[in-house]
C-alpha cells in the first residue's frame, strides 16, 4: 500500500487507487504525511484539521479522527504503517516505497549526486516528476496546509523543472525543452527564469524572431502587471540575440546553480534532511535557532529559504499573522520537546527571530562579444551554440499512468507478447512486437505505458517513450528519431530494451526504424510497441507483428475507472448516477479521464447533479478550464485536421447524415459512400467495426461534427 500526496490525497495498491473524500481525518492524514517520520504536535494537528479557530472539544475530537484513520487503514489493508501516539503529539512512519513525497525527494537526492552525468541526472529527475499526479491535495480542505505546505511543495517541483530544462539546454536538446517551457511560462507568467530558458531555447533553435517576440511579451507583462523591468540576465540575453552573438554551450556553473539540491535541503530516503546545518536531535521549543526552525516547520509556518536565482527573502503569507514576528501559541497539555528533522535550510526562531543572511546574488557574466567577419551572416546562433532540429525528438522515460483501469485482457496479452523470448531466425529478420491502434482518445498510449511499466524487469537496458509527433502535431522524421535514440540508448545498460513509438502517423514514418539491426544503439532482442490511430496494415504485412485494436470501454470498465479515480466512497454512494455519467461520456476513455479530473477539483459536487450539469452540453464541459488543450473537442479537431481534405469532407457528410449513409446501399436519394472511403476512415479510427458488420460513428464524435457545423453556419449567417 502506498500513500499519494503529490496530487489528490489517495491510497494506492498497485493499479488500484482510492482517493479520499474531503473530511477532517483526511486533513489529519495529510498533515502527518507531510511531516512523515517526525513527531507532530497536537496543537499543530488541531490547527491543520479545524483551522485557527478551533472548537472547545478539539483535543478529544483529534483522538476520534485518529481512530477513524486507523479504521480506514484496516479497511483498505494498510499494513506496516501506523499512526503512533507519542509524547506531545502523533507520528506516522513512512519511506520511499510507501509515500510518493519521500520517493520524489529520494529521486531528486540521487539525481543531485549525478551532476557529472547529465543524461543520467535528467532521466532520474524526469522519473521523479512523473510521480506528480495533479493539483496538490485537491481533496484536502485545510486552509493551514494550503497556506503553508502546498506552496513549499510546489516550489520544490518548480526547482526540478528548472533543472530539467537547464539539462536539456546543456545537452543541446532544445526542442524537448521548448515543450516544457511553453507550458511553464504560461502557467507561471511571473517566473522570469522559465522565460529566460524559453528565449534561450528558441534562439539556440535558430528562431531569433520568436525569441525576441517572447522577450517583448514578458517585458510588457512585467511592466504592466508588476511595474518592474526584466532581470539583468534577461536583458543581457536580449542584447546577445540582437547582436547575433553565439551563446556557446550551457556551462556547468549555470547547471550547478539550478540544481535542486542547491535550492532546497537534500532529503534522505528516511525523510531526514541531510546537510541542513542542524543537529538531528534538535528539540521543539528549545531556545536554540535549530530548535526554533524545527518548531516552525512542524507547525507548518513558512521559513525563508535561500534562492540561487533571487536572493531576496520570501514574502510573508498573504493571510494570517507573520510567523516570524507573531508569538508562539501557548503550550498546551500535549506540548513536549520532540526530536524532529529539519526540512528547511534557514534557521529562524519563532520567539527570537534569527535572520539568516541572504546568499549573494549569482550573476552570470555578460556574454563576450563575438567578432563577425565582414560580410558574414548574423542574426542566428552558429552551429556550435545552436540546437540541431533533430534534437527535438521527444525521447524520454516511460511515465506512469494514474488511475489506470480496465483493459485487463489486452494488458495481459501484450505483456506476454513483449516478455516472450526474441524470435529465432535469420540475423536480418526481427518482427515488430505490437501495434496498438484505435480512435483518438481511446487509450492507446495509456495502455502501452502501463504495460511497459509492468514488464520493466524483462528490459534491463531500459524502456523509452518516443513521441513521433511534435507538440504542434507535425510528425517527426525517422532520421530525427534515430539520432535521438542513438544518444538515449547509448546511456542505457546491457540487455534488451523496449521502445514505445507513440502516435505514429503512417507506416513510412516508422519503417526506417525497424530495419535489420534496429535503430543505432539497440541490442539484440529489441521490443517495439507502436501506437497509432491508423491500422498500419502495410507495416504488419512487411514486418510482421501482433495487432491490438482498442474500442470504447465496457460499462464495467467505465465504472471501474470512476471507482479508481474518485474513490469507492464517493462512487458507491451514488452508483446509479455513476453509471449514468459513464453513459453520457459514451464509455470513451478520454472523456472519462477529463470528467474525473473535473470532479476531483469539485469534491462537494454530487454525482447526480454532475449528470444534469454534464448532460446539458457534454462536449463543452468535457474540457479542463485550466488546460484547454485537454478537451474532447480539441482531441477530435486535431484528429480531423490530420485527414486528407477529401476524407474529412466525406466524414463530415457521414456524421451529419442518417446512419443509413454508412450502409453499403445508402439512401436512395443520396447513394452510397464508396467502400474505399469508409475503409480509409475506419483505418484512421474514425469509424468503428466495418465489414462484415455495419460501420458506426461514436456518439461523441458524431455530436462534435454536427456541433462544429452549426457553429460554422451561425458565423456564416452573421457575416
XYZ file of C-alpha atoms in Angstrom:
719
model
C 0.000 0.000 0.000
C 1.284 3.450 -0.926
C 0.215 6.919 0.205
C -0.025 9.585 -2.508
C 0.426 13.254 -1.602
C 1.653 14.651 -4.932
C -1.862 15.203 -6.213
C -5.162 14.358 -4.532
C -4.593 12.567 -1.224
C -5.017 8.877 -2.008
C -4.206 5.305 -1.072
C -2.793 3.156 -3.876
C -2.326 -0.597 -4.045
C -0.757 -1.428 -7.394
C -3.129 -0.180 -10.099
C -5.973 0.322 -7.592
C -6.257 3.803 -6.126
C -8.685 5.165 -3.551
C -8.941 8.969 -3.489
C -10.057 10.036 -0.012
C -13.145 12.163 0.384
C -12.745 15.646 1.953
C -13.032 15.175 5.700
C -11.368 16.001 8.991
C -9.481 12.654 9.028
C -8.159 13.436 5.532
C -6.816 16.768 6.847
C -5.154 14.924 9.720
C -3.596 12.277 7.465
C -2.215 14.929 5.103
C -0.649 16.858 7.992
C 1.014 13.702 9.338
C 2.282 12.537 5.935
C 3.706 15.970 5.116
C 5.856 15.537 8.241
C 6.363 11.775 7.959
C 8.826 10.213 10.429
C 8.540 13.289 12.647
C 6.510 13.874 15.778
C 3.874 16.476 15.038
C 2.428 18.359 17.995
C -1.241 18.014 18.833
C -1.619 21.796 18.661
C -0.441 21.959 15.071
C -2.596 18.999 14.076
C -5.659 20.679 15.564
C -4.969 23.827 13.532
C -4.443 21.747 10.382
C -7.764 19.954 10.910
C -10.021 22.789 12.157
C -8.147 25.979 11.268
C -7.023 28.771 13.535
C -10.383 28.912 15.333
C -10.790 25.504 16.920
C -13.773 24.099 18.790
C -13.537 23.619 22.548
C -13.596 19.849 22.027
C -10.726 19.849 19.516
C -8.421 17.778 21.727
C -10.929 14.944 22.148
C -12.071 15.235 18.517
C -8.452 14.833 17.371
C -8.291 11.457 19.107
C -11.539 10.473 17.352
C -10.017 11.429 13.978
C -7.002 9.239 14.724
C -9.305 6.301 15.491
C -11.202 6.862 12.228
C -7.929 6.869 10.289
C -6.841 3.617 11.923
C -10.176 2.040 10.904
C -9.638 3.340 7.351
C -6.203 1.724 7.273
C -7.683 -1.583 8.433
C -10.481 -1.356 5.850
C -8.043 -0.919 2.955
C -5.467 -3.392 4.237
C -2.751 -0.881 5.137
C -0.031 -2.864 6.910
C 3.377 -1.836 8.134
C 2.302 1.803 8.536
C 0.619 3.009 11.701
C -0.190 6.271 13.428
C 1.780 6.297 16.668
C 0.795 8.296 19.734
C 3.966 9.781 21.230
C 4.536 12.345 23.947
C 3.269 15.676 22.683
C 1.524 14.505 19.535
C 1.454 11.840 16.840
C 3.782 10.389 14.269
C 3.426 8.313 11.115
C 6.390 6.306 9.842
C 6.884 6.025 6.073
C 9.591 5.570 3.488
C 10.007 5.987 -0.288
C 8.167 2.721 -1.042
C 5.103 3.829 0.947
C 4.952 7.620 0.390
C 5.340 9.287 -3.007
C 6.666 12.539 -1.498
C 9.619 10.709 0.066
C 10.152 8.725 -3.138
C 10.216 12.004 -5.084
C 12.742 13.599 -2.716
C 14.869 10.464 -2.744
C 14.936 10.528 -6.558
C 15.939 14.207 -6.527
C 18.664 13.483 -3.971
C 20.076 10.689 -6.142
C 19.883 12.915 -9.225
C 21.859 15.644 -7.466
C 24.686 13.178 -6.930
C 24.808 12.552 -10.705
C 25.969 16.064 -11.597
C 28.828 14.622 -13.689
C 26.422 12.563 -15.814
C 23.779 14.963 -17.211
C 21.921 12.236 -19.121
C 21.530 10.068 -16.026
C 20.557 13.079 -13.922
C 17.950 14.135 -16.485
C 16.470 10.638 -16.650
C 16.256 10.427 -12.841
C 14.666 13.867 -12.459
C 12.056 13.122 -15.114
C 11.268 9.874 -13.358
C 10.798 11.875 -10.147
C 8.482 14.386 -11.840
C 6.310 11.539 -13.134
C 5.205 10.969 -9.520
C 3.224 14.234 -9.563
C -0.396 13.373 -10.336
C -2.230 16.715 -10.472
C -3.292 19.548 -8.171
C -1.701 19.153 -4.744
C -4.114 17.999 -2.031
C -7.139 18.967 -4.122
C -9.386 16.905 -1.838
C -7.944 18.243 1.441
C -9.840 21.221 2.826
C -7.319 22.645 5.253
C -6.551 26.341 4.954
C -3.426 25.896 7.081
C -1.945 23.198 4.843
C -2.811 25.037 1.624
C -1.353 28.252 3.003
C 1.875 26.855 4.417
C 2.657 23.447 2.945
C 1.325 23.413 -0.622
C 3.351 26.457 -1.834
C 6.518 24.896 -0.427
C 5.907 21.617 -2.224
C 5.050 23.439 -5.452
C 8.349 25.310 -5.183
C 10.213 22.014 -4.869
C 8.691 20.903 -8.161
C 9.470 24.196 -9.922
C 13.142 23.885 -8.953
C 13.290 20.431 -10.521
C 11.519 21.608 -13.689
C 14.092 24.441 -13.954
C 16.894 21.929 -13.578
C 15.427 19.594 -16.205
C 15.192 22.444 -18.709
C 18.765 23.547 -17.966
C 19.981 19.999 -18.521
C 18.116 19.772 -21.826
C 19.652 23.054 -22.973
C 23.091 21.911 -21.895
C 22.671 18.669 -23.827
C 21.578 20.527 -26.967
C 18.018 19.155 -26.830
C 16.260 22.500 -27.121
C 13.194 21.095 -28.850
C 12.385 18.910 -25.846
C 12.937 21.852 -23.501
C 10.529 24.001 -25.536
C 7.651 21.597 -24.897
C 8.014 22.017 -21.123
C 8.845 25.722 -21.243
C 5.840 26.805 -23.329
C 3.616 25.363 -20.617
C 5.675 26.608 -17.663
C 5.838 30.213 -18.872
C 2.076 30.361 -19.404
C 1.210 28.788 -16.061
C 3.791 30.912 -14.181
C 3.946 34.178 -16.161
C 5.925 35.977 -13.452
C 8.654 33.310 -13.215
C 11.479 35.017 -15.094
C 13.834 32.036 -15.103
C 11.398 29.988 -17.197
C 11.089 32.885 -19.664
C 14.867 33.166 -19.870
C 15.166 29.448 -20.625
C 12.390 29.636 -23.246
C 14.015 32.583 -25.036
C 17.403 30.846 -24.984
C 15.902 27.605 -26.342
C 14.193 29.475 -29.188
C 17.377 31.331 -30.104
C 19.524 28.199 -29.989
C 16.995 26.523 -32.294
C 17.540 29.251 -34.893
C 14.222 31.032 -34.146
C 15.610 34.502 -33.443
C 12.430 36.449 -34.250
C 10.333 34.251 -31.944
C 12.905 34.643 -29.171
C 12.744 38.442 -29.426
C 8.935 38.382 -29.574
C 8.859 36.293 -26.389
C 11.220 38.765 -24.689
C 8.926 41.665 -25.607
C 5.920 39.725 -24.315
C 7.433 39.043 -20.901
C 8.797 42.596 -20.714
C 5.307 44.024 -21.294
C 3.819 41.662 -18.710
C 6.355 42.575 -16.022
C 5.881 46.300 -16.581
C 2.095 46.296 -16.847
C 1.284 43.738 -14.154
C 4.143 44.158 -11.672
C 5.690 47.538 -12.527
C 9.229 46.147 -12.819
C 11.774 45.729 -15.600
C 13.157 42.375 -16.756
C 16.058 40.974 -14.761
C 19.642 41.837 -15.785
C 20.187 38.306 -17.122
C 17.105 38.610 -19.366
C 18.290 41.984 -20.659
C 21.762 40.584 -21.394
C 20.200 37.687 -23.265
C 18.153 40.098 -25.397
C 21.285 42.073 -26.229
C 23.136 38.913 -27.280
C 20.256 37.959 -29.569
C 20.117 41.413 -31.139
C 23.861 41.239 -31.808
C 23.571 37.719 -33.196
C 26.159 36.503 -30.724
C 26.913 32.859 -30.123
C 25.704 31.835 -26.690
C 28.021 28.854 -26.527
C 27.243 25.683 -24.584
C 25.376 25.918 -21.311
C 28.162 25.998 -18.745
C 28.431 23.623 -15.802
C 28.329 26.607 -13.459
C 24.928 27.579 -14.764
C 23.710 23.997 -14.471
C 25.017 23.698 -10.929
C 23.296 26.937 -9.924
C 19.937 25.479 -10.897
C 20.452 22.091 -9.223
C 17.538 21.237 -6.957
C 19.928 20.281 -4.210
C 21.258 23.843 -4.143
C 17.873 25.445 -3.685
C 16.452 23.111 -1.050
C 17.849 20.687 1.505
C 18.723 17.195 0.354
C 16.251 14.800 1.905
C 17.266 11.229 2.560
C 15.180 8.156 1.976
C 14.056 8.196 5.576
C 12.744 11.724 5.258
C 15.574 13.381 7.207
C 17.352 16.455 5.907
C 20.996 15.903 5.011
C 23.425 18.750 5.412
C 20.827 21.113 6.763
C 23.175 22.502 9.321
C 21.115 21.330 12.254
C 21.635 18.512 14.686
C 19.274 15.635 14.248
C 18.412 15.785 17.903
C 17.152 19.386 17.877
C 14.085 19.818 20.071
C 10.960 21.881 19.617
C 10.685 24.797 21.982
C 14.356 24.897 22.890
C 15.967 28.285 22.821
C 18.379 27.366 20.038
C 17.972 28.556 16.481
C 17.921 24.994 15.203
C 15.187 24.041 17.651
C 13.173 27.087 16.615
C 13.217 26.217 12.951
C 12.119 22.687 13.788
C 9.227 24.142 15.753
C 8.221 26.382 12.863
C 8.410 23.605 10.279
C 6.360 21.178 12.383
C 3.693 23.841 12.854
C 3.616 24.414 9.103
C 4.871 28.011 9.269
C 6.797 29.497 6.376
C 10.578 29.511 6.788
C 12.546 31.744 4.362
C 14.728 29.675 2.046
C 17.722 30.906 0.074
C 17.205 31.052 -3.656
C 20.037 30.632 -6.106
C 18.339 32.989 -8.548
C 16.620 35.527 -6.272
C 18.483 36.434 -3.072
C 15.587 38.367 -1.530
C 13.735 36.581 1.306
C 10.355 35.065 0.515
C 7.358 37.301 1.325
C 5.130 36.551 4.276
C 1.891 34.658 3.645
C -0.951 36.775 2.366
C -3.286 35.721 5.156
C -2.752 35.202 8.860
C -0.091 36.641 11.170
C 3.546 36.731 10.179
C 5.024 33.581 11.697
C 8.382 35.253 12.157
C 7.011 38.067 14.288
C 3.923 36.599 15.915
C 4.162 34.936 19.343
C 4.128 31.192 19.721
C 0.857 29.636 20.789
C 0.750 28.922 24.459
C 1.929 25.400 25.151
C -0.916 23.057 25.866
C -1.066 19.855 27.869
C 0.253 17.890 24.899
C 3.246 20.128 24.262
C 6.586 18.394 24.565
C 10.151 18.582 23.339
C 10.348 16.211 20.414
C 13.272 15.361 18.115
C 12.383 16.258 14.542
C 14.493 16.500 11.393
C 14.993 19.946 9.928
C 13.398 20.337 6.496
C 14.361 23.917 5.673
C 17.862 25.381 5.410
C 17.235 28.787 7.018
C 17.377 28.932 10.841
C 14.760 31.275 12.261
C 13.366 31.333 15.783
C 9.688 31.995 16.339
C 10.351 33.597 19.739
C 13.529 35.449 18.953
C 13.922 35.827 15.197
C 17.343 34.949 13.862
C 17.697 36.148 10.298
C 19.896 34.011 8.119
C 21.975 36.101 5.716
C 20.683 36.010 2.180
C 23.064 34.380 -0.268
C 24.968 36.597 -2.607
C 23.336 37.012 -5.982
C 24.578 34.580 -8.582
C 25.334 36.826 -11.530
C 26.321 35.277 -14.796
C 28.954 37.288 -16.656
C 27.760 39.157 -19.697
C 28.469 37.216 -22.852
C 31.616 38.284 -24.577
C 31.159 39.982 -27.923
C 31.789 37.806 -30.927
C 33.705 39.349 -33.782
C 31.820 38.811 -37.005
C 33.874 38.951 -40.187
C 32.677 41.439 -42.769
C 30.012 40.000 -44.957
C 29.248 37.128 -42.599
C 25.600 36.399 -41.928
C 24.388 37.482 -38.499
C 21.203 37.160 -36.548
C 21.297 33.432 -35.822
C 23.412 31.336 -33.490
C 26.226 29.416 -35.028
C 26.247 25.652 -35.232
C 28.364 25.353 -32.115
C 25.810 27.064 -29.945
C 22.633 26.014 -31.689
C 20.362 23.065 -31.148
C 20.015 20.953 -34.235
C 16.417 20.337 -35.243
C 16.961 16.600 -34.872
C 17.386 17.080 -31.121
C 13.655 17.734 -30.833
C 12.868 14.035 -30.836
C 10.795 13.689 -27.667
C 12.647 10.684 -26.224
C 12.300 10.040 -22.509
C 11.479 7.510 -19.804
C 8.075 5.861 -19.797
C 5.829 7.748 -17.329
C 3.295 6.111 -15.072
C -0.435 6.240 -15.821
C -2.539 7.448 -12.859
C -5.721 5.507 -12.073
C -5.166 3.028 -14.899
C -8.040 0.564 -15.011
C -9.749 -1.775 -17.455
C -8.059 -3.420 -20.461
C -7.109 -6.401 -18.289
C -7.176 -8.936 -21.122
C -5.371 -6.597 -23.518
C -2.679 -5.768 -20.945
C -2.089 -9.417 -20.106
C -1.786 -10.393 -23.767
C 0.602 -7.506 -24.521
C 2.785 -8.303 -21.508
C 3.029 -11.946 -22.583
C 3.937 -10.917 -26.113
C 6.631 -8.465 -25.017
C 8.266 -10.762 -22.472
C 8.374 -13.785 -24.778
C 11.862 -14.817 -25.969
C 13.017 -12.893 -29.072
C 12.085 -14.696 -32.296
C 14.666 -17.004 -33.764
C 15.547 -16.965 -37.418
C 17.852 -15.161 -39.828
C 20.024 -12.450 -38.335
C 18.474 -9.881 -40.664
C 14.912 -10.561 -39.503
C 13.217 -9.021 -36.495
C 9.444 -8.979 -36.182
C 7.611 -5.942 -34.898
C 6.210 -6.807 -31.463
C 2.895 -4.958 -31.030
C 0.809 -2.349 -32.830
C -1.814 -0.670 -30.617
C -4.349 1.150 -32.770
C -7.730 2.790 -32.357
C -9.611 6.055 -32.296
C -8.101 9.270 -30.913
C -8.522 9.318 -27.128
C -9.284 5.591 -26.883
C -6.343 4.957 -24.511
C -3.596 3.590 -26.773
C -0.717 5.457 -25.134
C -2.027 4.747 -21.629
C -2.173 1.001 -22.299
C 1.292 0.930 -23.872
C 2.844 2.894 -20.990
C 1.052 0.834 -18.343
C 2.229 -2.461 -19.823
C 5.772 -1.120 -20.283
C 5.937 -0.283 -16.595
C 4.640 -3.743 -15.689
C 7.278 -5.615 -17.710
C 10.231 -3.479 -16.675
C 12.215 -6.403 -15.237
C 12.345 -8.015 -18.679
C 14.139 -4.986 -20.160
C 17.283 -4.214 -18.138
C 18.567 -1.865 -20.840
C 15.614 0.436 -20.212
C 12.229 1.500 -21.572
C 11.889 4.638 -23.673
C 8.849 6.571 -24.843
C 9.416 8.171 -28.251
C 6.958 10.896 -29.264
C 6.583 10.550 -33.023
C 4.750 13.888 -33.361
C 5.783 17.289 -32.083
C 3.691 19.426 -29.758
C 2.246 21.264 -32.780
C 1.095 17.962 -34.319
C 3.786 17.800 -37.009
C 5.313 14.319 -37.459
C 8.975 13.807 -36.667
C 11.136 12.293 -39.351
C 12.695 8.872 -38.916
C 16.175 10.418 -39.159
C 15.444 12.797 -36.264
C 14.137 9.993 -34.096
C 17.029 7.656 -34.970
C 19.586 10.317 -33.981
C 17.879 10.936 -30.657
C 17.538 7.216 -29.976
C 21.241 6.690 -30.615
C 22.007 9.194 -27.828
C 19.365 7.887 -25.439
C 20.128 4.197 -25.888
C 23.836 4.824 -25.603
C 23.280 5.729 -21.938
C 21.328 2.558 -21.111
C 22.651 -0.705 -19.759
C 23.180 -4.075 -21.362
C 20.386 -6.413 -22.379
C 17.005 -5.960 -24.018
C 15.383 -2.550 -24.407
C 11.760 -1.613 -25.025
C 10.700 1.258 -27.267
C 7.228 2.794 -27.436
C 6.883 4.670 -30.734
C 3.907 6.794 -29.751
C 1.384 8.380 -32.120
C 2.837 7.170 -35.405
C 1.274 8.980 -38.369
C 1.822 6.323 -41.047
C 3.863 3.218 -41.805
C 6.536 5.119 -43.767
C 7.392 7.175 -40.677
C 8.413 4.088 -38.688
C 9.738 1.629 -41.309
C 13.317 3.030 -41.336
C 13.467 2.466 -37.563
C 12.590 -1.215 -37.985
C 15.291 -2.124 -40.482
C 17.551 -5.110 -39.700
C 19.613 -4.306 -36.649
C 17.154 -1.675 -35.439
C 17.944 1.936 -34.566
C 21.559 2.807 -33.739
C 22.470 1.781 -30.214
C 19.905 -1.014 -29.870
C 20.949 -4.505 -28.945
C 19.549 -7.874 -29.919
C 16.008 -8.709 -28.929
C 14.752 -5.124 -29.021
C 10.993 -4.998 -28.383
C 8.880 -2.313 -30.044
C 5.356 -1.087 -29.349
C 3.801 1.220 -31.928
C 0.714 3.260 -31.066
C -1.206 4.848 -33.910
C -4.659 5.993 -34.884
C -4.058 4.214 -38.182
C -4.382 0.464 -38.597
C -0.876 0.228 -40.151
C -1.788 -2.921 -42.056
C 1.037 -2.284 -44.521
C 3.566 -2.273 -41.693
C 2.245 -5.556 -40.352
C 2.390 -7.035 -43.856
C 6.077 -6.156 -44.306
C 7.416 -6.554 -40.749
C 5.013 -8.968 -39.076
C 3.877 -8.481 -35.506
C 0.688 -8.539 -33.482
C -2.179 -6.010 -33.511
C -4.209 -4.805 -30.540
C -7.180 -2.737 -31.760
C -8.876 -0.801 -28.937
C -12.534 0.169 -28.735
C -14.543 2.066 -26.138
C -14.697 0.769 -22.563
C -17.312 -1.686 -21.443
C -19.788 -0.425 -18.870
C -17.898 -2.292 -16.131
C -14.556 -0.789 -17.198
C -16.019 2.728 -17.213
C -17.445 2.236 -13.734
C -14.086 0.846 -12.598
C -12.316 3.984 -13.822
C -14.667 6.160 -11.769
C -14.009 3.969 -8.721
C -10.227 4.221 -9.170
C -10.162 7.970 -9.795
C -12.910 9.259 -7.483
C -12.740 6.658 -4.726
C -15.162 3.939 -3.728
C -16.829 6.027 -1.010
C -17.960 8.729 -3.422
C -18.952 6.445 -6.307
C -20.658 3.713 -4.322
C -22.748 6.310 -2.523
C -24.428 7.103 -5.887
C -23.955 4.028 -8.109
C -26.878 4.816 -10.408
C -25.620 8.348 -11.054
C -22.122 6.984 -11.677
C -23.448 4.628 -14.369
C -25.373 7.495 -15.963
C -22.211 9.620 -16.045
C -20.296 6.900 -17.878
C -23.157 6.623 -20.372
C -23.125 10.387 -21.038
C -19.382 10.034 -21.758
C -20.141 7.190 -24.167
C -17.685 4.973 -22.218
C -14.971 6.891 -24.076
C -11.689 6.787 -22.070
C -10.527 10.347 -22.844
C -13.931 11.751 -21.893
C -13.964 9.753 -18.659
C -10.462 10.961 -17.752
C -11.446 14.602 -18.242
C -14.681 14.085 -16.310
C -12.931 12.529 -13.308
C -10.342 15.329 -13.283
C -13.133 17.905 -13.151
C -14.982 16.020 -10.416
C -11.810 15.718 -8.320
C -11.465 19.506 -8.352
C -15.090 19.770 -7.125
C -15.219 17.203 -4.317
C -18.501 18.590 -2.968
C -20.441 18.092 -6.217
C -22.903 15.205 -6.067
C -22.688 12.757 -8.956
C -26.425 13.100 -9.597
C -26.007 16.856 -10.018
C -22.991 16.245 -12.260
C -25.158 14.119 -14.574
C -27.518 17.045 -15.209
C -24.658 19.529 -15.469
C -22.735 17.374 -17.950
C -25.787 16.285 -19.919
C -26.753 19.868 -20.779
C -23.707 20.241 -23.047
C -21.234 17.345 -22.682
C -18.871 18.479 -25.428
C -18.463 21.963 -23.953
C -17.966 20.625 -20.417
C -15.617 17.772 -21.208
C -12.659 20.128 -21.063
C -10.253 21.276 -18.355
C -10.620 25.015 -17.846
C -7.010 25.474 -16.707
C -5.699 23.372 -19.620
C -7.883 23.952 -22.708
C -5.729 21.573 -24.742
C -7.193 18.734 -22.677
C -10.664 18.600 -24.192
C -12.725 16.162 -26.210
C -13.431 18.766 -28.889
C -9.735 19.634 -29.221
C -8.851 15.956 -29.475
C -11.356 15.381 -32.277
C -10.359 18.582 -34.094
C -6.700 17.548 -34.139
C -7.644 14.117 -35.471
C -9.784 15.559 -38.257
C -7.061 18.061 -39.172
C -4.748 15.143 -39.971
C -7.130 13.755 -42.575
C -6.839 14.375 -46.266
C -9.355 17.196 -47.012
C -11.442 14.894 -49.207
C -11.679 12.289 -46.437
C -12.508 14.972 -43.907
C -15.320 16.226 -46.114
C -16.646 12.697 -46.570
C -16.578 12.045 -42.824
C -18.416 15.296 -42.119
C -21.060 14.218 -44.625
C -21.397 10.810 -42.940
C -21.592 12.239 -39.413
C -24.250 14.804 -40.316
C -26.398 12.358 -42.273
C -28.571 9.443 -41.155
C -26.987 6.130 -40.064
C -28.087 4.609 -43.391
C -25.274 6.524 -45.080
C -22.845 4.056 -43.510
C -24.557 1.074 -45.125
C -23.485 -0.465 -48.400
C -26.530 0.750 -50.323
C -27.153 4.084 -48.680
C -30.342 6.169 -49.023
C -31.857 6.067 -52.492
C -31.708 9.838 -52.961
C -28.001 10.098 -51.971
C -26.388 6.831 -52.974
C -23.665 5.005 -51.037
C -20.392 6.436 -49.784
C -17.714 4.384 -51.565
C -16.458 1.380 -49.645
C -12.853 2.531 -50.110
C -13.635 5.841 -48.382
C -15.346 4.110 -45.474
C -12.421 1.726 -45.121
C -9.931 4.611 -45.000
C -11.998 6.343 -42.320
C -12.198 3.128 -40.318
C -8.434 2.695 -40.681
C -7.992 6.213 -39.283
C -10.008 5.232 -36.208
C -12.987 7.458 -37.015
C -15.391 4.634 -37.878
C -15.941 1.601 -35.687
C -16.163 -2.010 -36.872
C -16.993 -2.485 -40.546
C -17.382 -5.425 -42.912
C -18.871 -7.899 -42.372
C -20.760 -5.892 -39.733
C -22.066 -2.325 -40.067
C -19.926 0.761 -39.631
C -20.671 3.092 -36.696
C -19.611 6.564 -35.565
C -19.140 7.101 -31.834
C -21.876 9.312 -30.397
C -19.481 11.965 -29.062
C -17.641 12.202 -32.385
C -20.899 12.491 -34.337
C -22.160 15.174 -31.924
C -18.885 17.083 -32.286
C -19.078 17.184 -36.092
C -22.694 18.355 -36.006
C -21.946 20.974 -33.349
C -18.989 22.295 -35.354
C -21.177 22.559 -38.458
C -23.854 24.516 -36.541
C -21.263 26.953 -35.184
C -19.805 27.438 -38.671
C -23.253 28.047 -40.133
C -24.095 30.636 -37.468
C -20.861 32.500 -38.170
C -21.642 32.494 -41.870
C -25.121 33.885 -41.222
C -23.716 36.731 -39.110
C -21.335 37.728 -41.868
